[in-house]
Amino acid sequence: MTDRRCDIAVIGGGIVGLASARELLLRHPEMKLLVLEKEPKIAQHQTGHNSGVIHSGIYYAPGSLKARTCVAGKQKLIRYCDEHGIPYNLCGKVIVATDEEELPRLENLYERGRKNGVPGLEMIGPERLREIEPYAVGIRALYSPTTGIVDYEQVSCSFANDVRARDGEILTSHEVRRIEERDGRYYLETPAGTVAARYVISCAGLYADKVAEMSGAPSVPRIVPFRGDYYVLRRDKSHMVRGMIYPVPDPRFPFLGVHFTLRMNGEIWLGPNAVLAFAREGYGRFDVNLPELMDALTYRGFGVLAYKFWRVGFEEMYRDYSKIAFLKALQRYVPDLHLDDLEPGPSGVRAQALGLDGELVDDFVVNHNGRTLHVRNAPSPAATSSLAIAELIADTTERAFGLAG
Ligand SMILES: Cc1cc2nc3c(=O)[nH]c(=O)nc-3n(C[C@H](O)[C@H](O)[C@H](O)COP(=O)(O)OP(=O)(O)OC[C@H]3O[C@@H](n4cnc5c(N)ncnc54)[C@H](O)[C@@H]3O)c2cc1C
């Protein structure tokens, strides 16, 4: 057990925490900074369980934090990868409409993308779609030639190296369980000892609300975990998808719908769907953490959401347990797929903030309380946006805590 002192403690060694730690040390090299991560390794939750897409900024409301940080963050990420020899692939993506009813929403996405400054967007017909993705069908599609893929765990490890190179420390197996404020410092209790910090930046992902509550910040909005399962396309069928094939998303939800994604290792992932996870870090269909499940089910916001969307919720659950239903959703875009082309794949759990009114919080949320700053909602595309979110966090830290910029 060791007790440590520092100027800034960053809670959470996912991509947002590590990018923020890096940015703060670039600006304030004189400060002592510690990253506290509860797992034995960094990037083991959302950052290590995602689609690996470098989003280009199509979906997000113009002017929102998501739109601004995604477009800027993508450019920064690509420059960073170039400078650090991290492989990525701008393989392009199509968002495909399969019936007339989806066309206005597709048009709307095109307009949003243009307003957000996404380069190279093109509305295409079925023939051009076939040229780009020979096995895909649709009546119209939005083509984004600069959407790409990367391994975010690798990017995070590189951010961690930057932190260490600037004398920051990353303390793994340091779960923050209690926060106490006294004598102008925050005392963060972990099983491996107490860390005293002048400032605390929390980037705790699936536990963002719990850490906020520990520090005396409001417990709302609460995090509700939504699991997404993937299948993997059989290796000998990988030629059926060249880049990324996405549906036109349902605008009522922040999730993008099951899609086809090329991975950096050449695999094609199919998914993820979105169902309530029965544990915040419940990656398996049958993983249950009873207190966490009860916490979600008894939250007023969840009751309102469930009442509004019970039918969609049940359909998603059914598709989660029925491989045939999952296949059917995919066949809408690639009809030549067969059931035995789908092999079991990994899963991820999204940390989605939910308001008391049952509204899924759409934009990124960063706020501060005393000398603690909390990232309260950083779902997709926060991995793409991480370097831009880090700048936002550093700006907010400087402004809110009076640090000289
Ligand atoms: C299925 C899925 C697909 C996605 N696809 C994409 C995509 O293609 N492109 C994209 O840009 N984004 C995507 N995302 C979103 C992206 O992965 C997240 O937005 C991003 O990883 C968030 O990073 P984070 O650092 O905030 O959270 P996390 O990576 O979850 O990190 C939070 C960290 O905090 C730690 N922690 C929590 N509580 C404590 C505590 N008390 N003490 C110490 N440590 C603690 C956790 O162990 C964890 O390591 C996807 C997400 C999911 C789940």
Tab-separated table of C-alpha atoms and ligand atoms in Angstrom:
chain	number	residue	atom	x	y	z
A	1	MET	CA	0.000	0.000	0.000
A	2	THR	CA	1.437	3.319	-1.032
A	3	ASP	CA	0.039	6.801	-0.562
A	4	ARG	CA	0.743	9.246	-3.340
A	5	ARG	CA	0.359	12.966	-3.966
A	6	CYS	CA	-0.138	14.697	-7.282
A	7	ASP	CA	-1.499	17.847	-8.872
A	8	ILE	CA	-3.942	16.101	-11.217
A	9	ALA	CA	-5.482	12.660	-10.889
A	10	VAL	CA	-7.210	11.294	-13.974
A	11	ILE	CA	-9.642	8.486	-13.163
A	12	GLY	CA	-9.960	5.990	-16.032
A	13	GLY	CA	-7.371	4.578	-18.398
A	14	GLY	CA	-9.608	4.379	-21.461
A	15	ILE	CA	-8.908	6.400	-24.592
A	16	VAL	CA	-10.566	9.574	-23.256
A	17	GLY	CA	-8.685	9.540	-19.939
A	18	LEU	CA	-5.349	8.788	-21.595
A	19	ALA	CA	-5.778	11.396	-24.343
A	20	SER	CA	-6.746	13.970	-21.685
A	21	ALA	CA	-3.787	13.074	-19.465
A	22	ARG	CA	-1.496	13.443	-22.480
A	23	GLU	CA	-2.936	16.830	-23.439
A	24	LEU	CA	-2.722	18.156	-19.859
A	25	LEU	CA	0.935	17.125	-19.616
A	26	LEU	CA	1.726	18.705	-22.998
A	27	ARG	CA	0.319	21.982	-21.683
A	28	HIS	CA	1.521	21.692	-18.070
A	29	PRO	CA	4.741	19.669	-18.018
A	30	GLU	CA	5.538	20.951	-14.520
A	31	MET	CA	2.495	19.252	-13.027
A	32	LYS	CA	2.555	15.836	-11.387
A	33	LEU	CA	-0.159	13.742	-13.022
A	34	LEU	CA	-1.366	10.247	-12.205
A	35	VAL	CA	-3.846	8.126	-14.157
A	36	LEU	CA	-5.770	5.683	-11.953
A	37	GLU	CA	-7.189	2.664	-13.743
A	38	LYS	CA	-9.070	-0.065	-11.943
A	39	GLU	CA	-8.135	-2.909	-14.302
A	40	PRO	CA	-4.679	-4.536	-14.452
A	41	LYS	CA	-4.373	-3.161	-18.025
A	42	ILE	CA	-5.483	0.038	-19.753
A	43	ALA	CA	-8.235	0.219	-22.431
A	44	GLN	CA	-10.098	-2.908	-21.345
A	45	HIS	CA	-13.659	-1.612	-21.548
A	46	GLN	CA	-15.329	0.492	-24.257
A	47	THR	CA	-11.970	1.414	-25.791
A	48	GLY	CA	-11.029	-2.231	-26.228
A	49	HIS	CA	-14.504	-3.422	-27.251
A	50	ASN	CA	-15.640	-1.309	-30.175
A	51	SER	CA	-16.029	-1.375	-33.945
A	52	GLY	CA	-12.731	0.421	-34.540
A	53	VAL	CA	-14.278	2.921	-36.936
A	54	ILE	CA	-12.750	6.354	-37.500
A	55	HIS	CA	-16.033	8.180	-37.988
A	56	SER	CA	-16.096	11.135	-40.351
A	57	GLY	CA	-18.862	13.176	-38.627
A	58	ILE	CA	-21.962	12.488	-40.723
A	59	TYR	CA	-24.550	11.672	-38.096
A	60	TYR	CA	-24.237	14.437	-35.547
A	61	ALA	CA	-26.326	17.592	-35.163
A	62	PRO	CA	-24.401	20.508	-36.698
A	63	GLY	CA	-22.742	22.602	-34.001
A	64	SER	CA	-22.952	19.820	-31.386
A	65	LEU	CA	-19.864	18.702	-29.489
A	66	LYS	CA	-20.072	15.355	-31.261
A	67	ALA	CA	-20.031	17.020	-34.700
A	68	ARG	CA	-17.227	19.422	-33.852
A	69	THR	CA	-14.955	17.022	-32.029
A	70	CYS	CA	-15.529	14.167	-34.479
A	71	VAL	CA	-14.505	16.137	-37.566
A	72	ALA	CA	-11.559	17.800	-35.794
A	73	GLY	CA	-10.684	14.645	-33.846
A	74	LYS	CA	-10.536	12.507	-36.969
A	75	GLN	CA	-7.968	14.830	-38.560
A	76	LYS	CA	-5.909	14.925	-35.377
A	77	LEU	CA	-6.093	11.144	-35.001
A	78	ILE	CA	-4.895	10.520	-38.546
A	79	ARG	CA	-2.022	12.971	-38.132
A	80	TYR	CA	-1.164	11.296	-34.822
A	81	CYS	CA	-1.199	7.822	-36.410
A	82	ASP	CA	1.024	9.054	-39.267
A	83	GLU	CA	3.512	10.550	-36.807
A	84	HIS	CA	3.572	7.463	-34.585
A	85	GLY	CA	3.528	4.735	-37.217
A	86	ILE	CA	0.119	3.404	-36.160
A	87	PRO	CA	-1.621	1.651	-39.056
A	88	TYR	CA	-5.091	2.737	-40.161
A	89	ASN	CA	-7.135	2.277	-43.300
A	90	LEU	CA	-9.447	4.888	-44.848
A	91	CYS	CA	-11.442	2.148	-46.537
A	92	GLY	CA	-14.676	4.154	-46.940
A	93	LYS	CA	-18.238	3.438	-45.926
A	94	VAL	CA	-21.706	3.315	-47.455
A	95	ILE	CA	-24.934	4.079	-45.587
A	96	VAL	CA	-27.567	2.188	-47.516
A	97	ALA	CA	-31.305	2.840	-47.918
A	98	THR	CA	-33.253	-0.256	-48.889
A	99	ASP	CA	-36.725	1.274	-49.088
A	100	GLU	CA	-38.285	4.554	-50.198
A	101	GLU	CA	-39.319	5.450	-46.671
A	102	GLU	CA	-35.644	5.808	-45.657
A	103	LEU	CA	-34.748	8.267	-48.430
A	104	PRO	CA	-35.627	11.512	-46.588
A	105	ARG	CA	-33.529	10.373	-43.612
A	106	LEU	CA	-30.630	9.512	-45.925
A	107	GLU	CA	-30.908	12.943	-47.546
A	108	ASN	CA	-30.932	14.484	-44.095
A	109	LEU	CA	-27.701	12.642	-43.215
A	110	TYR	CA	-26.104	13.942	-46.414
A	111	GLU	CA	-27.053	17.515	-45.452
A	112	ARG	CA	-25.789	17.039	-41.899
A	113	GLY	CA	-22.506	15.628	-43.156
A	114	ARG	CA	-22.050	18.556	-45.543
A	115	LYS	CA	-22.851	21.084	-42.827
A	116	ASN	CA	-20.370	19.355	-40.522
A	117	GLY	CA	-17.651	19.655	-43.172
A	118	VAL	CA	-17.256	15.941	-43.965
A	119	PRO	CA	-15.191	15.751	-47.158
A	120	GLY	CA	-16.060	13.756	-50.282
A	121	LEU	CA	-19.659	12.758	-49.443
A	122	GLU	CA	-21.567	11.451	-52.427
A	123	MET	CA	-25.146	10.260	-52.957
A	124	ILE	CA	-24.977	7.168	-55.127
A	125	GLY	CA	-27.370	4.790	-56.897
A	126	PRO	CA	-27.431	0.970	-56.938
A	127	GLU	CA	-24.844	0.575	-59.742
A	128	ARG	CA	-22.194	2.700	-58.023
A	129	LEU	CA	-23.011	0.911	-54.760
A	130	ARG	CA	-22.240	-2.402	-56.483
A	131	GLU	CA	-18.911	-1.024	-57.713
A	132	ILE	CA	-17.945	-0.054	-54.174
A	133	GLU	CA	-19.482	-3.050	-52.370
A	134	PRO	CA	-20.222	-5.785	-54.938
A	135	TYR	CA	-22.438	-7.846	-52.590
A	136	ALA	CA	-24.495	-4.948	-51.195
A	137	VAL	CA	-27.973	-3.996	-52.387
A	138	GLY	CA	-29.976	-0.834	-51.863
A	139	ILE	CA	-31.976	1.753	-53.735
A	140	ARG	CA	-29.678	4.627	-52.789
A	141	ALA	CA	-26.653	5.133	-50.565
A	142	LEU	CA	-24.513	7.797	-49.005
A	143	TYR	CA	-20.843	7.152	-49.719
A	144	SER	CA	-18.212	8.489	-47.336
A	145	PRO	CA	-14.840	7.700	-48.925
A	146	THR	CA	-12.784	8.952	-45.962
A	147	THR	CA	-14.349	6.951	-43.129
A	148	GLY	CA	-11.694	4.601	-41.819
A	149	ILE	CA	-10.637	1.993	-39.298
A	150	VAL	CA	-7.930	1.730	-36.647
A	151	ASP	CA	-7.149	-0.313	-33.550
A	152	TYR	CA	-8.109	1.971	-30.645
A	153	GLU	CA	-6.341	-0.183	-28.075
A	154	GLN	CA	-3.105	0.404	-29.993
A	155	VAL	CA	-3.819	4.160	-30.159
A	156	SER	CA	-4.462	4.179	-26.384
A	157	CYS	CA	-1.193	2.356	-25.657
A	158	SER	CA	0.589	5.034	-27.663
A	159	PHE	CA	-1.174	7.806	-25.665
A	160	ALA	CA	-0.090	5.985	-22.479
A	161	ASN	CA	3.531	5.981	-23.707
A	162	ASP	CA	3.279	9.741	-24.311
A	163	VAL	CA	2.011	10.207	-20.740
A	164	ARG	CA	4.907	8.183	-19.296
A	165	ALA	CA	7.411	10.006	-21.518
A	166	ARG	CA	6.303	13.258	-19.875
A	167	ASP	CA	6.744	11.853	-16.365
A	168	GLY	CA	3.081	11.052	-15.892
A	169	GLU	CA	2.323	7.739	-14.226
A	170	ILE	CA	-0.345	5.186	-14.993
A	171	LEU	CA	-1.354	3.205	-11.936
A	172	THR	CA	-3.296	0.111	-12.953
A	173	SER	CA	-5.270	-1.988	-10.449
A	174	HIS	CA	-6.170	1.309	-8.732
A	175	GLU	CA	-9.946	1.358	-8.510
A	176	VAL	CA	-11.176	4.578	-6.935
A	177	ARG	CA	-13.746	3.512	-4.336
A	178	ARG	CA	-14.138	6.632	-2.238
A	179	ILE	CA	-13.380	10.319	-2.661
A	180	GLU	CA	-13.008	12.649	0.294
A	181	GLU	CA	-12.270	16.365	0.133
A	182	ARG	CA	-10.265	17.977	2.933
A	183	ASP	CA	-7.560	20.635	3.346
A	184	GLY	CA	-7.852	21.706	-0.290
A	185	ARG	CA	-7.186	18.228	-1.665
A	186	TYR	CA	-9.171	15.253	-2.847
A	187	TYR	CA	-8.233	11.942	-1.281
A	188	LEU	CA	-8.957	9.077	-3.646
A	189	GLU	CA	-9.083	5.730	-1.885
A	190	THR	CA	-8.081	2.661	-3.865
A	191	PRO	CA	-7.275	-0.878	-2.709
A	192	ALA	CA	-3.615	-0.101	-3.492
A	193	GLY	CA	-3.423	3.071	-1.396
A	194	THR	CA	-4.702	6.633	-1.251
A	195	VAL	CA	-3.913	9.290	-3.814
A	196	ALA	CA	-4.134	12.959	-2.800
A	197	ALA	CA	-4.787	15.323	-5.707
A	198	ARG	CA	-5.479	19.025	-6.134
A	199	TYR	CA	-7.626	18.405	-9.204
A	200	VAL	CA	-9.554	15.353	-10.360
A	201	ILE	CA	-10.569	14.569	-13.931
A	202	SER	CA	-12.953	11.639	-14.187
A	203	CYS	CA	-13.200	9.705	-17.457
A	204	ALA	CA	-14.687	6.576	-15.945
A	205	GLY	CA	-16.891	5.439	-18.846
A	206	LEU	CA	-19.424	2.903	-17.581
A	207	TYR	CA	-18.961	4.212	-14.023
A	208	ALA	CA	-18.938	7.931	-14.842
A	209	ASP	CA	-22.073	8.582	-12.765
A	210	LYS	CA	-20.828	6.553	-9.789
A	211	VAL	CA	-17.488	8.385	-9.667
A	212	ALA	CA	-19.294	11.723	-10.040
A	213	GLU	CA	-21.548	10.818	-7.114
A	214	MET	CA	-18.522	9.823	-4.988
A	215	SER	CA	-17.088	13.311	-5.451
A	216	GLY	CA	-20.329	15.014	-4.447
A	217	ALA	CA	-21.532	15.788	-8.002
A	218	PRO	CA	-25.133	14.941	-8.994
A	219	SER	CA	-25.847	11.271	-9.722
A	220	VAL	CA	-27.984	12.225	-12.727
A	221	PRO	CA	-27.734	11.644	-15.651
A	222	ARG	CA	-27.233	7.995	-14.871
A	223	ILE	CA	-25.281	5.599	-17.035
A	224	VAL	CA	-27.331	2.786	-18.502
A	225	PRO	CA	-25.229	0.056	-20.096
A	226	PHE	CA	-26.257	-1.132	-23.576
A	227	ARG	CA	-24.534	-4.289	-24.741
A	228	GLY	CA	-23.794	-4.838	-28.412
A	229	ASP	CA	-22.953	-8.309	-29.721
A	230	TYR	CA	-21.043	-8.985	-32.913
A	231	TYR	CA	-20.811	-11.966	-35.207
A	232	VAL	CA	-17.676	-12.419	-37.298
A	233	LEU	CA	-17.971	-13.243	-40.986
A	234	ARG	CA	-16.388	-16.589	-41.861
A	235	ARG	CA	-12.852	-15.965	-43.162
A	236	ASP	CA	-13.513	-17.511	-46.582
A	237	LYS	CA	-16.448	-15.067	-47.019
A	238	SER	CA	-14.478	-11.931	-46.104
A	239	HIS	CA	-14.376	-10.894	-49.754
A	240	MET	CA	-18.119	-10.089	-49.468
A	241	VAL	CA	-17.389	-6.825	-47.653
A	242	ARG	CA	-14.648	-4.419	-48.746
A	243	GLY	CA	-15.084	-1.570	-46.261
A	244	MET	CA	-18.122	-0.669	-44.218
A	245	ILE	CA	-21.834	-1.114	-44.915
A	246	TYR	CA	-24.248	0.676	-42.565
A	247	PRO	CA	-28.036	0.986	-42.398
A	248	VAL	CA	-29.855	4.313	-42.257
A	249	PRO	CA	-30.116	4.746	-38.472
A	250	ASP	CA	-33.320	5.252	-36.517
A	251	PRO	CA	-33.084	8.925	-35.463
A	252	ARG	CA	-34.795	8.172	-32.120
A	253	PHE	CA	-31.699	6.332	-30.876
A	254	PRO	CA	-28.020	7.239	-30.671
A	255	PHE	CA	-27.012	3.760	-31.953
A	256	LEU	CA	-26.184	3.271	-35.621
A	257	GLY	CA	-27.816	-0.113	-36.268
A	258	VAL	CA	-26.100	-3.430	-37.056
A	259	HIS	CA	-23.426	-2.903	-39.667
A	260	PHE	CA	-20.595	-4.624	-41.519
A	261	THR	CA	-17.140	-3.432	-40.528
A	262	LEU	CA	-13.736	-4.344	-41.858
A	263	ARG	CA	-11.205	-4.724	-39.029
A	264	MET	CA	-7.514	-3.940	-39.107
A	265	ASN	CA	-6.743	-7.694	-38.982
A	266	GLY	CA	-8.885	-8.342	-42.078
A	267	GLU	CA	-11.879	-9.769	-40.205
A	268	ILE	CA	-15.385	-8.508	-40.936
A	269	TRP	CA	-17.496	-7.814	-37.856
A	270	LEU	CA	-21.275	-7.873	-38.086
A	271	GLY	CA	-23.103	-5.852	-35.446
A	272	PRO	CA	-23.398	-4.533	-32.822
A	273	ASN	CA	-27.030	-4.610	-31.775
A	274	ALA	CA	-28.106	-2.709	-28.649
A	275	VAL	CA	-29.756	-4.412	-25.667
A	276	LEU	CA	-29.827	-3.540	-21.991
A	277	ALA	CA	-26.794	-5.156	-20.338
A	278	PHE	CA	-27.584	-6.884	-17.055
A	279	ALA	CA	-24.231	-5.714	-15.663
A	280	ARG	CA	-22.240	-2.591	-16.498
A	281	GLU	CA	-19.333	-4.731	-17.573
A	282	GLY	CA	-21.494	-7.674	-18.613
A	283	TYR	CA	-20.078	-8.797	-21.927
A	284	GLY	CA	-21.873	-12.147	-21.983
A	285	ARG	CA	-25.618	-12.584	-22.660
A	286	PHE	CA	-26.035	-14.209	-19.261
A	287	ASP	CA	-23.787	-11.964	-17.166
A	288	VAL	CA	-25.845	-10.457	-14.349
A	289	ASN	CA	-24.863	-8.072	-11.587
A	290	LEU	CA	-28.026	-7.874	-9.507
A	291	PRO	CA	-27.384	-4.565	-7.694
A	292	GLU	CA	-26.422	-2.902	-10.990
A	293	LEU	CA	-29.418	-4.361	-12.799
A	294	MET	CA	-31.782	-3.204	-10.052
A	295	ASP	CA	-30.106	0.192	-10.133
A	296	ALA	CA	-30.958	0.507	-13.840
A	297	LEU	CA	-34.469	-0.960	-13.608
A	298	THR	CA	-35.535	1.223	-10.685
A	299	TYR	CA	-34.191	4.446	-12.198
A	300	ARG	CA	-37.120	6.685	-13.186
A	301	GLY	CA	-35.479	7.606	-16.503
A	302	PHE	CA	-35.236	3.939	-17.443
A	303	GLY	CA	-38.926	3.390	-16.641
A	304	VAL	CA	-39.897	6.236	-18.975
A	305	LEU	CA	-37.592	4.936	-21.733
A	306	ALA	CA	-38.869	1.361	-21.390
A	307	TYR	CA	-42.500	2.529	-21.509
A	308	LYS	CA	-41.844	4.512	-24.708
A	309	PHE	CA	-39.784	1.914	-26.520
A	310	TRP	CA	-40.829	-1.464	-25.087
A	311	ARG	CA	-41.593	-2.879	-28.532
A	312	VAL	CA	-38.211	-1.909	-30.036
A	313	GLY	CA	-36.546	-3.210	-26.846
A	314	PHE	CA	-38.197	-6.620	-27.165
A	315	GLU	CA	-37.372	-6.840	-30.874
A	316	GLU	CA	-33.725	-6.104	-30.114
A	317	MET	CA	-33.710	-8.730	-27.323
A	318	TYR	CA	-35.259	-11.292	-29.657
A	319	ARG	CA	-32.659	-10.545	-32.324
A	320	ASP	CA	-29.968	-10.884	-29.684
A	321	TYR	CA	-30.979	-14.446	-28.864
A	322	SER	CA	-32.019	-15.469	-32.392
A	323	LYS	CA	-29.188	-15.829	-34.895
A	324	ILE	CA	-31.767	-16.130	-37.695
A	325	ALA	CA	-33.290	-12.754	-36.798
A	326	PHE	CA	-29.791	-11.220	-36.714
A	327	LEU	CA	-29.043	-12.760	-40.129
A	328	LYS	CA	-32.278	-11.338	-41.543
A	329	ALA	CA	-31.274	-7.813	-40.458
A	330	LEU	CA	-27.946	-8.275	-42.248
A	331	GLN	CA	-29.456	-9.860	-45.373
A	332	ARG	CA	-31.345	-6.665	-46.005
A	333	TYR	CA	-28.002	-5.222	-47.139
A	334	VAL	CA	-26.103	-8.350	-48.240
A	335	PRO	CA	-28.711	-10.924	-49.333
A	336	ASP	CA	-26.161	-13.637	-50.249
A	337	LEU	CA	-25.216	-14.167	-46.595
A	338	HIS	CA	-26.014	-17.586	-45.072
A	339	LEU	CA	-26.531	-18.617	-41.494
A	340	ASP	CA	-23.298	-20.601	-41.350
A	341	ASP	CA	-21.328	-17.562	-42.605
A	342	LEU	CA	-21.846	-15.995	-39.177
A	343	GLU	CA	-19.469	-17.092	-36.426
A	344	PRO	CA	-19.806	-16.006	-32.798
A	345	GLY	CA	-17.915	-12.784	-32.134
A	346	PRO	CA	-17.059	-10.434	-29.293
A	347	SER	CA	-19.277	-7.869	-27.628
A	348	GLY	CA	-18.999	-4.399	-26.153
A	349	VAL	CA	-20.973	-2.405	-23.601
A	350	ARG	CA	-21.790	1.230	-24.311
A	351	ALA	CA	-21.918	3.728	-21.460
A	352	GLN	CA	-25.003	5.727	-22.368
A	353	ALA	CA	-26.196	8.561	-20.148
A	354	LEU	CA	-29.939	8.632	-19.537
A	355	GLY	CA	-31.799	11.637	-18.122
A	356	LEU	CA	-34.544	11.436	-15.488
A	357	ASP	CA	-37.019	12.262	-18.282
A	358	GLY	CA	-36.129	9.043	-20.130
A	359	GLU	CA	-34.162	10.886	-22.836
A	360	LEU	CA	-30.961	9.210	-24.014
A	361	VAL	CA	-28.404	11.995	-23.761
A	362	ASP	CA	-27.284	12.588	-27.311
A	363	ASP	CA	-24.246	14.824	-27.054
A	364	PHE	CA	-20.999	14.495	-25.145
A	365	VAL	CA	-21.304	15.976	-21.667
A	366	VAL	CA	-18.377	17.364	-19.679
A	367	ASN	CA	-19.021	19.360	-16.519
A	368	HIS	CA	-17.252	20.328	-13.335
A	369	ASN	CA	-18.012	20.490	-9.648
A	370	GLY	CA	-15.539	22.041	-7.226
A	371	ARG	CA	-12.094	21.062	-8.503
A	372	THR	CA	-13.389	17.875	-10.096
A	373	LEU	CA	-14.262	17.587	-13.763
A	374	HIS	CA	-16.479	14.798	-15.044
A	375	VAL	CA	-16.940	13.323	-18.501
A	376	ARG	CA	-20.556	12.247	-18.035
A	377	ASN	CA	-21.385	11.028	-21.520
A	378	ALA	CA	-18.772	9.935	-24.045
A	379	PRO	CA	-20.307	7.242	-26.241
A	380	SER	CA	-19.486	6.764	-29.931
A	381	PRO	CA	-17.713	8.568	-31.646
A	382	ALA	CA	-15.626	9.466	-28.577
A	383	ALA	CA	-12.784	7.171	-29.655
A	384	THR	CA	-12.551	9.006	-32.996
A	385	SER	CA	-12.919	12.331	-31.188
A	386	SER	CA	-10.548	11.531	-28.320
A	387	LEU	CA	-7.790	14.011	-29.199
A	388	ALA	CA	-10.317	16.819	-29.709
A	389	ILE	CA	-12.215	15.885	-26.513
A	390	ALA	CA	-8.853	15.979	-24.709
A	391	GLU	CA	-8.373	19.591	-25.831
A	392	LEU	CA	-11.874	20.438	-24.666
A	393	ILE	CA	-11.160	18.836	-21.283
A	394	ALA	CA	-7.842	20.666	-20.940
A	395	ASP	CA	-9.518	23.993	-21.886
A	396	THR	CA	-12.322	23.385	-19.377
A	397	THR	CA	-9.828	22.367	-16.684
A	398	GLU	CA	-7.799	25.530	-17.210
A	399	ARG	CA	-10.857	27.758	-17.192
A	400	ALA	CA	-12.714	26.118	-14.319
A	401	PHE	CA	-9.714	25.612	-12.042
A	402	GLY	CA	-7.868	28.799	-12.955
A	403	LEU	CA	-4.781	27.044	-14.324
A	404	ALA	CA	-2.626	29.256	-16.511
A	405	GLY	CA	-3.046	28.049	-20.120
B	1	LIG	C1	-19.854	-1.748	-29.055
B	1	LIG	C2	-19.216	-0.405	-29.217
B	1	LIG	C3	-18.850	0.045	-30.495
B	1	LIG	C4	-18.264	1.299	-30.643
B	1	LIG	N1	-17.775	1.678	-31.869
B	1	LIG	C5	-17.070	2.833	-31.970
B	1	LIG	C6	-16.428	3.171	-33.197
B	1	LIG	O1	-16.429	2.394	-34.151
B	1	LIG	N2	-15.793	4.366	-33.276
B	1	LIG	C7	-15.752	5.244	-32.220
B	1	LIG	O2	-15.182	6.336	-32.360
B	1	LIG	N3	-16.317	4.924	-31.035
B	1	LIG	C8	-16.949	3.742	-30.891
B	1	LIG	N4	-17.482	3.381	-29.690
B	1	LIG	C9	-17.396	4.321	-28.580
B	1	LIG	C10	-16.009	4.332	-27.940
B	1	LIG	O3	-15.509	3.040	-27.750
B	1	LIG	C11	-16.117	5.068	-26.610
B	1	LIG	O4	-16.767	6.294	-26.846
B	1	LIG	C12	-14.754	5.341	-25.981
B	1	LIG	O5	-13.989	4.171	-25.934
B	1	LIG	C13	-14.958	5.919	-24.604
B	1	LIG	O6	-13.714	5.955	-23.973
B	1	LIG	P1	-13.631	6.212	-22.411
B	1	LIG	O7	-12.188	6.359	-22.081
B	1	LIG	O8	-14.568	7.313	-22.059
B	1	LIG	O9	-14.294	4.916	-21.749
B	1	LIG	P2	-13.661	3.489	-21.430
B	1	LIG	O10	-12.843	2.971	-22.534
B	1	LIG	O11	-14.793	2.628	-20.985
B	1	LIG	O12	-12.681	3.776	-20.221
B	1	LIG	C14	-13.129	4.078	-18.921
B	1	LIG	C15	-12.100	3.503	-17.966
B	1	LIG	O13	-12.399	3.901	-16.641
B	1	LIG	C16	-12.063	2.831	-15.781
B	1	LIG	N5	-12.777	3.043	-14.515
B	1	LIG	C17	-14.116	3.032	-14.307
B	1	LIG	N6	-14.395	3.259	-13.007
B	1	LIG	C18	-13.202	3.429	-12.378
B	1	LIG	C19	-12.841	3.669	-11.036
B	1	LIG	N7	-13.761	3.803	-10.063
B	1	LIG	N8	-11.507	3.775	-10.726
B	1	LIG	C20	-10.563	3.654	-11.696
B	1	LIG	N9	-10.864	3.392	-12.985
B	1	LIG	C21	-12.163	3.288	-13.332
B	1	LIG	C22	-12.502	1.609	-16.550
B	1	LIG	O14	-11.905	0.432	-16.097
B	1	LIG	C23	-12.114	1.982	-17.974
B	1	LIG	O15	-10.820	1.520	-18.321
B	1	LIG	C24	-18.071	2.133	-29.501
B	1	LIG	C25	-18.422	1.674	-28.234
B	1	LIG	C26	-18.959	0.408	-28.089
B	1	LIG	C27	-19.251	-0.101	-26.710
